[in-house]
Amino acid sequence: MQTEEIMLEAEIEFWRHMIESRRGTVSEQATERMLYACQLAERKLLMMEKPSSPQQAQ
């Protein structure tokens, strides 16, 4: 696994933990921002996992 993938997985875990641990103690806007940051990291990770060309999939 590449370093960037590991970092994205750690970021996703961080945001998930923050969302769960801060539930009810931060504003709705703050929660939405954390959710957006987590979703962005998840999308970045998915894009890295997809091969960019058919030759890479082989």
CSV table of C-alpha atoms in Angstrom, one decimal:
chain,number,residue,atom,x,y,z
A,1,MET,CA,0.0,0.0,0.0
A,2,GLN,CA,1.3,3.4,-0.9
A,3,THR,CA,2.0,6.1,1.7
A,4,GLU,CA,-0.7,8.4,0.4
A,5,GLU,CA,-3.3,5.6,0.7
A,6,ILE,CA,-2.2,5.0,4.3
A,7,MET,CA,-2.5,8.7,5.1
A,8,LEU,CA,-6.0,8.9,3.6
A,9,GLU,CA,-7.1,5.9,5.6
A,10,ALA,CA,-5.8,7.6,8.7
A,11,GLU,CA,-7.6,10.8,7.8
A,12,ILE,CA,-10.9,8.9,7.3
A,13,GLU,CA,-10.5,7.2,10.6
A,14,PHE,CA,-9.7,10.6,12.3
A,15,TRP,CA,-12.9,12.2,10.9
A,16,ARG,CA,-15.1,9.3,11.7
A,17,HIS,CA,-13.8,9.4,15.3
A,18,MET,CA,-14.3,13.2,15.5
A,19,ILE,CA,-17.8,12.9,14.2
A,20,GLU,CA,-18.7,10.2,16.7
A,21,SER,CA,-17.0,11.7,19.7
A,22,ARG,CA,-18.3,15.2,19.1
A,23,ARG,CA,-21.9,14.2,18.4
A,24,GLY,CA,-24.2,16.6,20.2
A,25,THR,CA,-21.4,18.8,21.5
A,26,VAL,CA,-20.7,20.9,18.3
A,27,SER,CA,-22.9,22.8,16.0
A,28,GLU,CA,-24.7,21.2,13.1
A,29,GLN,CA,-22.6,23.3,10.7
A,30,ALA,CA,-19.4,21.9,12.3
A,31,THR,CA,-20.7,18.3,12.0
A,32,GLU,CA,-21.6,18.9,8.3
A,33,ARG,CA,-18.0,20.2,7.7
A,34,MET,CA,-16.5,17.1,9.3
A,35,LEU,CA,-18.8,14.8,7.3
A,36,TYR,CA,-17.8,16.7,4.1
A,37,ALA,CA,-14.0,16.3,5.0
A,38,CYS,CA,-14.5,12.6,5.6
A,39,GLN,CA,-16.4,12.1,2.4
A,40,LEU,CA,-13.7,13.9,0.4
A,41,ALA,CA,-11.0,11.7,1.8
A,42,GLU,CA,-13.1,8.6,1.1
A,43,ARG,CA,-13.5,9.7,-2.5
A,44,LYS,CA,-9.8,10.5,-2.9
A,45,LEU,CA,-9.0,7.0,-1.6
A,46,LEU,CA,-11.5,5.4,-4.0
A,47,MET,CA,-10.0,7.3,-6.9
A,48,MET,CA,-6.5,6.0,-6.0
A,49,GLU,CA,-7.8,2.4,-5.8
A,50,LYS,CA,-9.3,2.5,-9.3
A,51,PRO,CA,-6.9,1.7,-12.1
A,52,SER,CA,-6.5,4.7,-14.4
A,53,SER,CA,-6.0,2.5,-17.5
A,54,PRO,CA,-6.8,-1.0,-18.6
A,55,GLN,CA,-3.2,-2.1,-18.6
A,56,GLN,CA,-2.8,-1.3,-14.9
A,57,ALA,CA,-5.7,-3.6,-14.0
A,58,GLN,CA,-3.8,-6.6,-15.4
